[in-house]
Structure formats: structure tokens, C-alpha cells
Amino acid sequence: MEDINFYESVYALVREIPVGRVTSYGAIAKALGRDGAARMVGYAMANAGNVRPSVPAHRVLNSKGELSAKAAFGHPNRMQELLEKEGVKIKKDRVVDFKTVFWNPLDEL
DNA sequence: AGTCTGACTGGAG
DNA sequence: TCTCCAGCCAGAC
């Protein structure tokens, strides 16, 4: 994935996230060989809404498993609802059993 | 080329 | 478990 833009790489990887699983910005950055560019991943996701095909941005959380992006989903509970609909339990804006639901692109891709 | 910014991160208190 | 802080990187101006 070096022949395309950084953003496109991010979107492509995010689209690989299995339903019912989540990952972190840092994990994605590292998987793309840009360890430390976690902030950039988040910045790229901010534009995910305009990208086609759609990107399951709600499956990308910060390293603590918190829904740090919920504010960008229109309604504050939208992101949580999407995740719970896929089987991911949320408690106080945080994924329950984050370590278990966590999807590591470096391990499983 | 310089400066600012952000859906982040890991460590310290 | 929570808050604060400095370090990070690519893109927009």
C-alpha cells in the first residue's frame, strides 16, 4: 500500500476491520509504517464522511478504547449505537473488554 | 519555507 | 481510574 496516498491507505485498512471488532488510530498508523502518526490517522478519518466507498470510521477508537470521535457523527450517541448494533458493548463512552474486541491489523492481516 | 492544527499516545502525579 | 503534559506527523495556508 505504498503506491497510494496515506489517506487512501488508511481508508483501505479501516475497511478491513471485521464487524464487531475495533482498533485504534495508533495501530493503524503503525500498520501503515507511520508509527507515531496516529494523529494524522484521526485527521484523515475526519474526512471519511466524504470518502466513497464508505469507511466504517466508528470502528476506530483511541488507544484507551474510548469513543473519541463520537462528536463527528452528527448525534453524540450515533457512534455508540452503530457499534452496539454490531455487537460491541459500550460503557461510559468506552468499549467493554476492549482488549478482547481489539483487532490488530499487524496480527490478523 | 514557516506556522498552526488535530477523531492521538504513553508516561507521570 | 483520572487529569495534565510533551512529543509526534502530514496536510492546509
mmCIF file of N, CA and C in Angstrom, chain A residues 18-63:
data_model
loop_
_atom_site.group_PDB
_atom_site.id
_atom_site.type_symbol
_atom_site.label_atom_id
_atom_site.label_comp_id
_atom_site.label_asym_id
_atom_site.label_seq_id
_atom_site.Cartn_x
_atom_site.Cartn_y
_atom_site.Cartn_z
ATOM 1 N N PRO A 18 -13.094 -6.140 10.730
ATOM 2 C CA PRO A 18 -14.253 -7.042 10.789
ATOM 3 C C PRO A 18 -15.395 -6.434 11.609
ATOM 4 N N VAL A 19 -16.632 -6.839 11.294
ATOM 5 C CA VAL A 19 -17.782 -6.347 12.054
ATOM 6 C C VAL A 19 -17.674 -6.860 13.486
ATOM 7 N N GLY A 20 -18.042 -6.010 14.422
ATOM 8 C CA GLY A 20 -17.984 -6.434 15.808
ATOM 9 C C GLY A 20 -16.601 -6.297 16.413
ATOM 10 N N ARG A 21 -15.671 -5.735 15.676
ATOM 11 C CA ARG A 21 -14.322 -5.546 16.194
ATOM 12 C C ARG A 21 -13.947 -4.079 16.055
ATOM 13 N N VAL A 22 -12.935 -3.650 16.801
ATOM 14 C CA VAL A 22 -12.486 -2.259 16.737
ATOM 15 C C VAL A 22 -10.956 -2.221 16.790
ATOM 16 N N THR A 23 -10.396 -1.088 16.451
ATOM 17 C CA THR A 23 -8.939 -0.938 16.522
ATOM 18 C C THR A 23 -8.634 0.499 16.904
ATOM 19 N N SER A 24 -7.362 0.828 17.002
ATOM 20 C CA SER A 24 -7.011 2.186 17.427
ATOM 21 C C SER A 24 -6.272 2.941 16.327
ATOM 22 N N TYR A 25 -6.240 4.259 16.461
ATOM 23 C CA TYR A 25 -5.568 5.102 15.472
ATOM 24 C C TYR A 25 -4.090 4.723 15.408
ATOM 25 N N GLY A 26 -3.507 4.541 16.575
ATOM 26 C CA GLY A 26 -2.089 4.210 16.632
ATOM 27 C C GLY A 26 -1.776 2.904 15.924
ATOM 28 N N ALA A 27 -2.636 1.896 16.113
ATOM 29 C CA ALA A 27 -2.425 0.586 15.489
ATOM 30 C C ALA A 27 -2.453 0.717 13.974
ATOM 31 N N ILE A 28 -3.368 1.535 13.468
ATOM 32 C CA ILE A 28 -3.482 1.734 12.026
ATOM 33 C C ILE A 28 -2.231 2.420 11.499
ATOM 34 N N ALA A 29 -1.819 3.472 12.191
ATOM 35 C CA ALA A 29 -0.630 4.218 11.780
ATOM 36 C C ALA A 29 0.577 3.286 11.717
ATOM 37 N N LYS A 30 0.734 2.475 12.725
ATOM 38 C CA LYS A 30 1.864 1.562 12.782
ATOM 39 C C LYS A 30 1.793 0.540 11.653
ATOM 40 N N ALA A 31 0.598 0.035 11.399
ATOM 41 C CA ALA A 31 0.401 -0.964 10.341
ATOM 42 C C ALA A 31 0.757 -0.373 8.979
ATOM 43 N N LEU A 32 0.647 0.939 8.858
ATOM 44 C CA LEU A 32 0.954 1.583 7.587
ATOM 45 C C LEU A 32 2.401 2.054 7.538
ATOM 46 N N GLY A 33 3.167 1.681 8.561
ATOM 47 C CA GLY A 33 4.568 2.077 8.591
ATOM 48 C C GLY A 33 4.761 3.524 8.983
ATOM 49 N N ARG A 34 3.762 4.118 9.611
ATOM 50 C CA ARG A 34 3.852 5.509 10.039
ATOM 51 C C ARG A 34 3.611 5.576 11.540
ATOM 52 N N ASP A 35 4.306 4.703 12.269
ATOM 53 C CA ASP A 35 4.152 4.664 13.718
ATOM 54 C C ASP A 35 4.394 6.060 14.292
ATOM 55 N N GLY A 36 3.457 6.535 15.080
ATOM 56 C CA GLY A 36 3.599 7.862 15.643
ATOM 57 C C GLY A 36 2.693 8.864 14.948
ATOM 58 N N ALA A 37 2.169 8.467 13.788
ATOM 59 C CA ALA A 37 1.290 9.367 13.040
ATOM 60 C C ALA A 37 -0.175 9.108 13.362
ATOM 61 N N ALA A 38 -0.433 8.678 14.574
ATOM 62 C CA ALA A 38 -1.807 8.388 14.988
ATOM 63 C C ALA A 38 -2.706 9.599 14.788
ATOM 64 N N ARG A 39 -2.183 10.776 15.092
ATOM 65 C CA ARG A 39 -2.992 11.995 14.961
ATOM 66 C C ARG A 39 -3.390 12.187 13.511
ATOM 67 N N MET A 40 -2.461 11.838 12.626
ATOM 68 C CA MET A 40 -2.747 12.005 11.201
ATOM 69 C C MET A 40 -3.874 11.072 10.778
ATOM 70 N N VAL A 41 -3.894 9.862 11.369
ATOM 71 C CA VAL A 41 -4.938 8.900 11.045
ATOM 72 C C VAL A 41 -6.285 9.512 11.422
ATOM 73 N N GLY A 42 -6.337 10.097 12.577
ATOM 74 C CA GLY A 42 -7.577 10.716 13.038
ATOM 75 C C GLY A 42 -7.950 11.858 12.107
ATOM 76 N N TYR A 43 -6.949 12.606 11.683
ATOM 77 C CA TYR A 43 -7.195 13.734 10.790
ATOM 78 C C TYR A 43 -7.781 13.217 9.478
ATOM 79 N N ALA A 44 -7.257 12.089 9.033
ATOM 80 C CA ALA A 44 -7.734 11.501 7.776
ATOM 81 C C ALA A 44 -9.190 11.054 7.942
ATOM 82 N N MET A 45 -9.480 10.468 9.091
ATOM 83 C CA MET A 45 -10.829 9.992 9.366
ATOM 84 C C MET A 45 -11.848 11.122 9.406
ATOM 85 N N ALA A 46 -11.400 12.300 9.758
ATOM 86 C CA ALA A 46 -12.303 13.449 9.817
ATOM 87 C C ALA A 46 -12.939 13.689 8.454
ATOM 88 N N ASN A 47 -12.265 13.213 7.427
ATOM 89 C CA ASN A 47 -12.759 13.399 6.062
ATOM 90 C C ASN A 47 -13.418 12.130 5.544
ATOM 91 N N ALA A 48 -13.454 11.085 6.358
ATOM 92 C CA ALA A 48 -14.023 9.791 5.975
ATOM 93 C C ALA A 48 -15.462 9.911 5.477
ATOM 94 N N GLY A 49 -16.178 10.868 6.029
ATOM 95 C CA GLY A 49 -17.568 11.042 5.638
ATOM 96 C C GLY A 49 -17.740 11.387 4.173
ATOM 97 N N ASN A 50 -16.705 11.957 3.562
ATOM 98 C CA ASN A 50 -16.796 12.340 2.152
ATOM 99 C C ASN A 50 -16.186 11.294 1.221
ATOM 100 N N VAL A 51 -15.653 10.230 1.820
ATOM 101 C CA VAL A 51 -14.994 9.201 1.026
ATOM 102 C C VAL A 51 -15.944 8.094 0.564
ATOM 103 N N ARG A 52 -15.734 7.659 -0.673
ATOM 104 C CA ARG A 52 -16.529 6.582 -1.237
ATOM 105 C C ARG A 52 -15.617 5.516 -1.746
ATOM 106 N N PRO A 53 -15.883 4.202 -1.517
ATOM 107 C CA PRO A 53 -17.000 3.735 -0.709
ATOM 108 C C PRO A 53 -16.847 4.113 0.765
ATOM 109 N N SER A 54 -17.942 4.022 1.476
ATOM 110 C CA SER A 54 -17.934 4.450 2.870
ATOM 111 C C SER A 54 -16.904 3.726 3.727
ATOM 112 N N VAL A 55 -16.453 4.415 4.756
ATOM 113 C CA VAL A 55 -15.462 3.869 5.674
ATOM 114 C C VAL A 55 -16.092 3.707 7.055
ATOM 115 N N PRO A 56 -15.996 2.508 7.658
ATOM 116 C CA PRO A 56 -16.562 2.272 8.996
ATOM 117 C C PRO A 56 -15.736 2.959 10.068
ATOM 118 N N ALA A 57 -15.696 4.263 10.033
ATOM 119 C CA ALA A 57 -14.902 5.042 10.975
ATOM 120 C C ALA A 57 -15.299 4.833 12.433
ATOM 121 N N HIS A 58 -16.509 4.356 12.665
ATOM 122 C CA HIS A 58 -16.943 4.147 14.048
ATOM 123 C C HIS A 58 -16.215 2.979 14.717
ATOM 124 N N ARG A 59 -15.496 2.190 13.907
ATOM 125 C CA ARG A 59 -14.759 1.063 14.490
ATOM 126 C C ARG A 59 -13.341 1.459 14.870
ATOM 127 N N VAL A 60 -13.023 2.719 14.678
ATOM 128 C CA VAL A 60 -11.682 3.200 15.030
ATOM 129 C C VAL A 60 -11.760 4.067 16.275
ATOM 130 N N LEU A 61 -11.079 3.624 17.330
ATOM 131 C CA LEU A 61 -11.104 4.358 18.597
ATOM 132 C C LEU A 61 -9.691 4.726 19.006
ATOM 133 N N ASN A 62 -9.558 5.454 20.110
ATOM 134 C CA ASN A 62 -8.211 5.807 20.557
ATOM 135 C C ASN A 62 -7.656 4.622 21.355
ATOM 136 N N SER A 63 -6.419 4.728 21.796
ATOM 137 C CA SER A 63 -5.736 3.623 22.471
ATOM 138 C C SER A 63 -6.406 3.152 23.750
#
